[in-house]
Amino acid sequence: MTGITDFDALRRAMAENSEEPEGPARNARAEQLLGEAEKLDVPLAVIEALGHQLKVYNYSSEKDKMFVPFARLLRMWDERPEDFDEYEVHSLHWVFKWMSSGMLGQPHIPLASIEKWLGEMEHRYRLAGHSERAVRSAEFSVASHVGDLARAERAYAAWLAADRDTMADCHACELHTQGEWQVHQERYAEALDLWAPVLEGEFTCAHEPHTVLASSLTPLLRLGRADEARAHHLRGFRLVRPMESMRGAYADHVEFCALSGNEARGLELLAERPAYFTDSGNPRSGLDFLSVVTLLMDRLTELGLGDQQVPGPTGRTWTAHELAAHARVETLSLAARFDQRNGTTHVGDRARARMDQRPLVERLPLGVRSAGRPIATPVPTAAPEVIPEKDLTALLTEARRLSDTLQPHAVEAWLAVSRAADDVELSTRDRAEIADHQAMDRGPEGIALFDRAAGLFAEAGDPGEAWAARARGAYVRALTGEVDEALAAIAEPYDGVLALYAEDGTGVRQTAAVLMSRARILMRRVHGDSPDHEPDSGDLAAAEAAVREVLALVEGQPLPGDVADVRLAARGAEGQAMLAELAVRGGDVETAVRLFSKASTAFVVAGLPWFAVEYEARLAGLAHHLGDVTEAERALRAALEHGGPYLEAPGRAQLHLQLAEVLGGRGRSEEAAEHALEAAHWSDEAGEGPTLGAWARHQLGGFLLRQGRWAEAAEVLESALPDLSVETHGDGAIVQTQWWLGDCLSELGEHRAAAERRLQAAEIARTWPEQNDHATLAHLAAESLGHAELPAEADQAYERAGDLWRSLGNVHGLVRSLRARAWLALRADRADRGLDRARELMAGAIEECEAALLVTDDQEARQRLTGELGHTHRQFGELLARSVAEEAEDTAIQAAFEDALTQTAESVTVFAALGEGAVHTRTAAELAAGWLEADLSRPADAAARARGVLKAYEGADDGDETVRARRAEAEQLLQLMEEQTDK
């Protein structure tokens, strides 16, 4: 049973179906409703049902079904135009435009038929007295589609020159098409200028700015405006995602991913819409979609991922290489059908150009959850050829230069030497250096190699370097947790090198290496790395003495200028950093800040800025602890600058995230968002997306929200939520993310979803000892439920919030929840029962304010409570005034307005007690009372209230917008009342 027994029921059913998501289910319902309409024997019912069917077909993947109902409508119009009311006459002519674009998208419809239809449209529009603007727009679409550029330019000019009338597309849609033409001519900046009013919200419609945001993506990338492209993708994809009919716009977002290094996200988008691969009702959008599928799959294949499994048409599994071939064939087949119909190669040429595009950005971070760029399995390579000895000599020279000057790629250089040294006769010294660096590269597994290197150095006649190699082996042992064993192992090298140095048997460099290894081992003991030893003051003293011994040795040495000097300068800088760490351990944070700064500066002066990164980061943390956010910001920026290209992804992510938090704390949310975005990107690159990346996205969403970028923030926060966990991030982060997301969804008008997020957050906060957040979230959820037209659920949530506010002693929250419930009660039931409940709740709110005022001595609190009482009386009056319908009896209206006036007048009295600080709220209430006096036919009393408002603003600043508005309203009320009195 459908329940449709009359025309009104049919109209309600069609209205309900219009609100359903686009797609086959809505279309099927429209077909059922047409059958129901035919049973009513009302011609207009059939006309409206056919119009409804046309609309849902047009906004779906089944556009090819539009033509039959339209042909029937047109025949009915030609046979009995009197059956059409004014709205349906307008609608019939309006959908002529849909027929034109719909025919273009169906390659089986001959071009001659389309041209004939265009002429029919022009004829009928002329008969109906409509402008030719819509006709020329349709002609432009035909000409640009087939590639007749001359005709397209003429039609474009005629379209813009013709008058706008009721048949013209909305401003937003027209600007979209005009901008697309500019893009077709590669005039990208001009297109974006045309689209600006749509992007900025000046012009909107059911499908705009959805399509403009999508169309703008590639032009923005081509103009180098990547940040805007990112924002448009996040904002626009959110709009396009739920709309089945927007396959072409969806394709633009996939294309953006392929051109911006976001191939992984492109695959996610394809996986969300499997039906798009095979939907056949709109071949034109199918061509768009398959062409960008080809583009994305070719890109993956180029990256070495041709064998990766990817989403594709259902019924089988697909690799990227297979889908690339399939999609290209399908795209070219569709394009060929259009070109055969059109008699040109224009569609095929554009499809090939789209499929063969090159990436415009290597990698554009989006901020949303990502697995990172897919990485192909390395292809095994043949073993390197034996390098001639002369090349080995060059490699040795380069490796020594890099290691002696502590350059970042020294390890790789020595690995190259090691590979080239196979089967080559080398000197003992060369073999010692190779073994030493191999040991460094292997970490704990290289301890034995250090002993071998020491033996070779001794054999080569360099006992100082031999002691240094053994000392390095001892330090590596400490890194494994064997601190006591390391201290025992360093004793002999320490004594030996000092004796040798005293006899001039070795240099400062070798001696400093041993002393620094010993200091590092003692620092490991201070840090508690020895499992069986608890650090004490003696360890601190021993470590400090060892560090100062290093500094005493290297201080006074020549400034950096030759190879040895760089190493000695680095020892001195590291020593200062060690003293800083010891100062932190001793609780002397100010000294630690000074010493870390000294260490960082020393590394930079020595030409080794990448070594300063760690200490700038430590310095930033300490400065933040001391409340010196300026120094914290400086240090973090310096760390990022000094690290340059040598920073690994995890460290880079951490630094960007810390800087984002510092900047956000200083109110610079825009710049903070940029760094949070970088942090999210580098976290993903480091494989830490679910941990550090989730926190970065949480922060990024908050910074975007502060800027009012609701859609972008929502995308990012929704992306963060799946990875946020109580164990890793804490339940506070989850609640805050849900809270922020609810705020975003509320601003976007997605009230039901906002309520769900706020309720989820409230449920977590329910278990917290402090209940203020729980109460606030429950209140916000109630607001969202009210906006979502769920009054019963909203009332329940407000009641929950009210109970919480009461338990917290928060009268303001309690009163506001009671007022909100009163409005809900009236809205849900305007009969006596609803009004009685609303009165009861408003009276309860007044009682709560008055009771709190009786027990409050604090003057500031009394002022706030008095203001709350005034607002409650004012709302009570407004509620009573709205409680009667316009068609109610005069006595009922009179009684309601009298009660409303009583409450409103009381609010005036309460606000007046607050003095000049509440003048605006008082005058607003005074004017409301004045209009009620007027409605009650008391012109003298109403005029007196108007004069009172004007008197309140005598001498007030005319530049104040509120002052101007109040004066204007008071003058209007006074004039009306004086005119009534004169009569």
CSV table of C-alpha atoms in Angstrom, one decimal, residues 507-726:
chain,number,residue,atom,x,y,z
A,507,GLY,CA,97.8,14.1,18.0
A,508,VAL,CA,94.9,16.0,19.5
A,509,ARG,CA,92.4,14.5,17.1
A,510,GLN,CA,93.1,10.8,18.2
A,511,THR,CA,93.2,11.8,21.9
A,512,ALA,CA,90.0,13.7,21.7
A,513,ALA,CA,88.3,10.8,20.0
A,514,VAL,CA,89.1,8.5,22.9
A,515,LEU,CA,88.2,11.1,25.5
A,516,MET,CA,84.9,11.8,23.8
A,517,SER,CA,84.1,8.0,23.6
A,518,ARG,CA,84.7,7.8,27.4
A,519,ALA,CA,82.5,10.9,28.0
A,520,ARG,CA,79.7,9.4,25.9
A,521,ILE,CA,79.8,6.2,27.8
A,522,LEU,CA,79.6,8.0,31.1
A,523,MET,CA,76.6,10.0,29.7
A,524,ARG,CA,74.9,6.7,29.0
A,525,ARG,CA,75.3,5.8,32.6
A,526,VAL,CA,73.8,9.2,33.6
A,527,HIS,CA,70.8,8.5,31.4
A,528,GLY,CA,70.2,5.2,33.2
A,529,ASP,CA,71.0,2.9,30.3
A,530,SER,CA,72.7,0.4,32.6
A,531,PRO,CA,69.9,-1.9,33.8
A,532,ASP,CA,71.6,-2.8,37.1
A,533,HIS,CA,72.6,0.7,38.1
A,534,GLU,CA,70.6,3.7,39.3
A,535,PRO,CA,72.3,7.0,38.4
A,536,ASP,CA,73.4,9.2,41.3
A,537,SER,CA,75.3,12.4,41.9
A,538,GLY,CA,78.6,10.6,41.6
A,539,ASP,CA,77.7,9.6,38.0
A,540,LEU,CA,76.8,13.2,37.2
A,541,ALA,CA,80.1,14.4,38.6
A,542,ALA,CA,82.1,11.8,36.7
A,543,ALA,CA,80.4,12.5,33.4
A,544,GLU,CA,80.9,16.3,33.9
A,545,ALA,CA,84.6,15.8,34.6
A,546,ALA,CA,85.0,13.6,31.5
A,547,VAL,CA,83.2,16.2,29.3
A,548,ARG,CA,85.3,19.1,30.7
A,549,GLU,CA,88.4,17.0,30.0
A,550,VAL,CA,87.4,16.9,26.4
A,551,LEU,CA,86.7,20.6,26.3
A,552,ALA,CA,90.1,21.4,28.0
A,553,LEU,CA,91.8,19.4,25.3
A,554,VAL,CA,90.1,21.0,22.3
A,555,GLU,CA,89.7,24.5,23.5
A,556,GLY,CA,92.4,26.9,22.3
A,557,GLN,CA,92.9,24.8,19.1
A,558,PRO,CA,92.9,26.7,15.8
A,559,LEU,CA,89.5,27.8,14.5
A,560,PRO,CA,88.0,25.7,11.6
A,561,GLY,CA,90.1,26.1,8.6
A,562,ASP,CA,91.5,22.7,7.8
A,563,VAL,CA,90.4,19.1,8.0
A,564,ALA,CA,91.4,18.4,11.6
A,565,ASP,CA,89.9,21.6,12.9
A,566,VAL,CA,86.3,20.6,11.8
A,567,ARG,CA,86.5,17.5,13.9
A,568,LEU,CA,87.9,19.3,16.9
A,569,ALA,CA,85.2,22.0,16.6
A,570,ALA,CA,82.6,19.3,16.5
A,571,ARG,CA,84.0,17.7,19.7
A,572,GLY,CA,83.8,21.1,21.4
A,573,ALA,CA,80.2,21.6,20.3
A,574,GLU,CA,79.2,18.1,21.4
A,575,GLY,CA,80.9,18.8,24.8
A,576,GLN,CA,78.8,21.9,25.3
A,577,ALA,CA,75.6,19.9,24.5
A,578,MET,CA,76.7,17.2,27.0
A,579,LEU,CA,77.1,19.9,29.7
A,580,ALA,CA,73.6,21.1,28.8
A,581,GLU,CA,72.1,17.6,29.3
A,582,LEU,CA,73.8,17.4,32.7
A,583,ALA,CA,72.4,20.8,33.6
A,584,VAL,CA,68.9,19.5,32.7
A,585,ARG,CA,69.6,16.5,34.9
A,586,GLY,CA,70.6,18.9,37.7
A,587,GLY,CA,67.4,21.0,37.3
A,588,ASP,CA,69.3,24.1,36.0
A,589,VAL,CA,67.1,24.7,32.9
A,590,GLU,CA,68.4,28.2,32.3
A,591,THR,CA,72.0,27.0,32.1
A,592,ALA,CA,70.9,24.2,29.8
A,593,VAL,CA,69.3,26.6,27.4
A,594,ARG,CA,72.4,28.7,27.3
A,595,LEU,CA,74.7,25.7,26.7
A,596,PHE,CA,72.4,24.1,24.0
A,597,SER,CA,72.4,27.4,22.2
A,598,LYS,CA,76.2,27.5,22.5
A,599,ALA,CA,76.5,24.0,21.1
A,600,SER,CA,74.2,24.7,18.2
A,601,THR,CA,76.0,27.9,17.3
A,602,ALA,CA,79.3,26.0,17.4
A,603,PHE,CA,78.1,23.4,15.0
A,604,VAL,CA,76.8,26.0,12.5
A,605,VAL,CA,80.1,28.0,12.7
A,606,ALA,CA,82.0,24.8,12.0
A,607,GLY,CA,80.0,24.3,8.8
A,608,LEU,CA,78.0,21.4,10.3
A,609,PRO,CA,74.5,22.7,10.7
A,610,TRP,CA,72.9,19.3,10.4
A,611,PHE,CA,74.5,18.4,13.8
A,612,ALA,CA,72.7,21.4,15.4
A,613,VAL,CA,69.2,20.0,14.7
A,614,GLU,CA,69.0,17.8,17.7
A,615,TYR,CA,70.2,20.5,20.1
A,616,GLU,CA,67.9,23.2,18.6
A,617,ALA,CA,65.0,20.8,19.1
A,618,ARG,CA,66.1,20.2,22.7
A,619,LEU,CA,66.5,24.0,23.1
A,620,ALA,CA,62.9,24.5,21.8
A,621,GLY,CA,61.5,22.1,24.3
A,622,LEU,CA,63.3,23.8,27.2
A,623,ALA,CA,62.4,27.3,26.1
A,624,HIS,CA,58.7,26.3,25.8
A,625,HIS,CA,59.0,24.9,29.3
A,626,LEU,CA,60.3,28.2,30.5
A,627,GLY,CA,57.4,30.0,28.7
A,628,ASP,CA,59.7,31.6,26.1
A,629,VAL,CA,57.6,30.8,23.1
A,630,THR,CA,59.6,33.2,20.9
A,631,GLU,CA,62.8,31.3,21.5
A,632,ALA,CA,61.0,28.0,21.1
A,633,GLU,CA,59.7,29.1,17.7
A,634,ARG,CA,63.2,30.4,16.7
A,635,ALA,CA,64.9,27.2,17.7
A,636,LEU,CA,62.4,25.0,15.8
A,637,ARG,CA,62.7,27.0,12.6
A,638,ALA,CA,66.5,26.8,13.0
A,639,ALA,CA,66.3,23.0,13.4
A,640,LEU,CA,64.2,22.7,10.2
A,641,GLU,CA,66.6,25.0,8.3
A,642,HIS,CA,69.8,23.4,9.6
A,643,GLY,CA,68.5,19.9,8.9
A,644,GLY,CA,67.8,20.8,5.3
A,645,PRO,CA,67.6,17.8,3.0
A,646,TYR,CA,69.4,15.6,5.6
A,647,LEU,CA,66.5,15.3,8.0
A,648,GLU,CA,64.8,11.9,8.0
A,649,ALA,CA,61.1,11.8,7.7
A,650,PRO,CA,60.3,11.0,11.4
A,651,GLY,CA,62.4,13.9,12.7
A,652,ARG,CA,61.1,16.3,10.1
A,653,ALA,CA,57.5,15.3,11.1
A,654,GLN,CA,58.3,15.9,14.8
A,655,LEU,CA,59.8,19.3,14.2
A,656,HIS,CA,56.9,20.5,12.0
A,657,LEU,CA,54.4,19.3,14.5
A,658,GLN,CA,56.2,21.0,17.4
A,659,LEU,CA,56.4,24.2,15.4
A,660,ALA,CA,52.7,24.0,14.5
A,661,GLU,CA,51.8,23.6,18.2
A,662,VAL,CA,53.9,26.6,19.1
A,663,LEU,CA,52.4,28.8,16.4
A,664,GLY,CA,48.9,27.7,17.2
A,665,GLY,CA,49.5,28.6,20.8
A,666,ARG,CA,50.4,32.1,19.6
A,667,GLY,CA,47.2,32.5,17.6
A,668,ARG,CA,48.8,32.1,14.2
A,669,SER,CA,46.6,29.3,13.0
A,670,GLU,CA,47.2,29.7,9.3
A,671,GLU,CA,50.9,29.2,9.5
A,672,ALA,CA,50.4,26.5,12.2
A,673,ALA,CA,48.1,24.6,9.7
A,674,GLU,CA,50.9,24.7,7.1
A,675,HIS,CA,53.3,23.0,9.5
A,676,ALA,CA,50.7,20.5,10.8
A,677,LEU,CA,50.1,19.6,7.1
A,678,GLU,CA,53.8,19.0,6.6
A,679,ALA,CA,53.9,17.0,9.8
A,680,ALA,CA,51.1,14.7,8.6
A,681,HIS,CA,52.8,14.3,5.3
A,682,TRP,CA,56.2,13.3,6.7
A,683,SER,CA,54.5,11.1,9.3
A,684,ASP,CA,52.9,9.1,6.5
A,685,GLU,CA,56.3,9.0,4.6
A,686,ALA,CA,57.9,7.6,7.8
A,687,GLY,CA,55.2,4.9,8.1
A,688,GLU,CA,53.9,6.6,11.3
A,689,GLY,CA,50.6,7.7,9.9
A,690,PRO,CA,48.5,5.9,12.5
A,691,THR,CA,50.5,7.4,15.4
A,692,LEU,CA,52.2,10.6,14.8
A,693,GLY,CA,50.3,11.3,11.6
A,694,ALA,CA,46.9,10.9,13.4
A,695,TRP,CA,48.0,13.5,16.0
A,696,ALA,CA,49.2,15.8,13.2
A,697,ARG,CA,45.8,15.5,11.5
A,698,HIS,CA,44.0,16.1,14.7
A,699,GLN,CA,46.0,19.4,15.1
A,700,LEU,CA,45.6,20.3,11.5
A,701,GLY,CA,41.8,19.9,11.7
A,702,GLY,CA,41.7,22.2,14.7
A,703,PHE,CA,43.8,24.9,13.0
A,704,LEU,CA,41.6,24.8,9.9
A,705,LEU,CA,38.5,25.1,12.0
A,706,ARG,CA,39.9,28.2,13.7
A,707,GLN,CA,40.1,29.7,10.2
A,708,GLY,CA,36.5,28.9,9.4
A,709,ARG,CA,37.6,26.4,6.7
A,710,TRP,CA,34.8,24.0,7.8
A,711,ALA,CA,34.8,21.5,4.9
A,712,GLU,CA,38.5,21.1,4.8
A,713,ALA,CA,38.7,20.7,8.6
A,714,ALA,CA,35.9,18.1,8.5
A,715,GLU,CA,37.7,16.0,5.9
A,716,VAL,CA,40.9,16.1,7.9
A,717,LEU,CA,39.3,15.3,11.2
A,718,GLU,CA,37.2,12.5,9.8
A,719,SER,CA,40.5,11.1,8.4
A,720,ALA,CA,42.2,11.3,11.7
A,721,LEU,CA,39.5,9.6,13.8
A,722,PRO,CA,40.1,6.0,12.7
A,723,ASP,CA,43.7,6.1,13.8
A,724,LEU,CA,43.3,7.9,17.1
A,725,SER,CA,43.4,5.6,20.1
A,726,VAL,CA,43.1,5.9,23.8
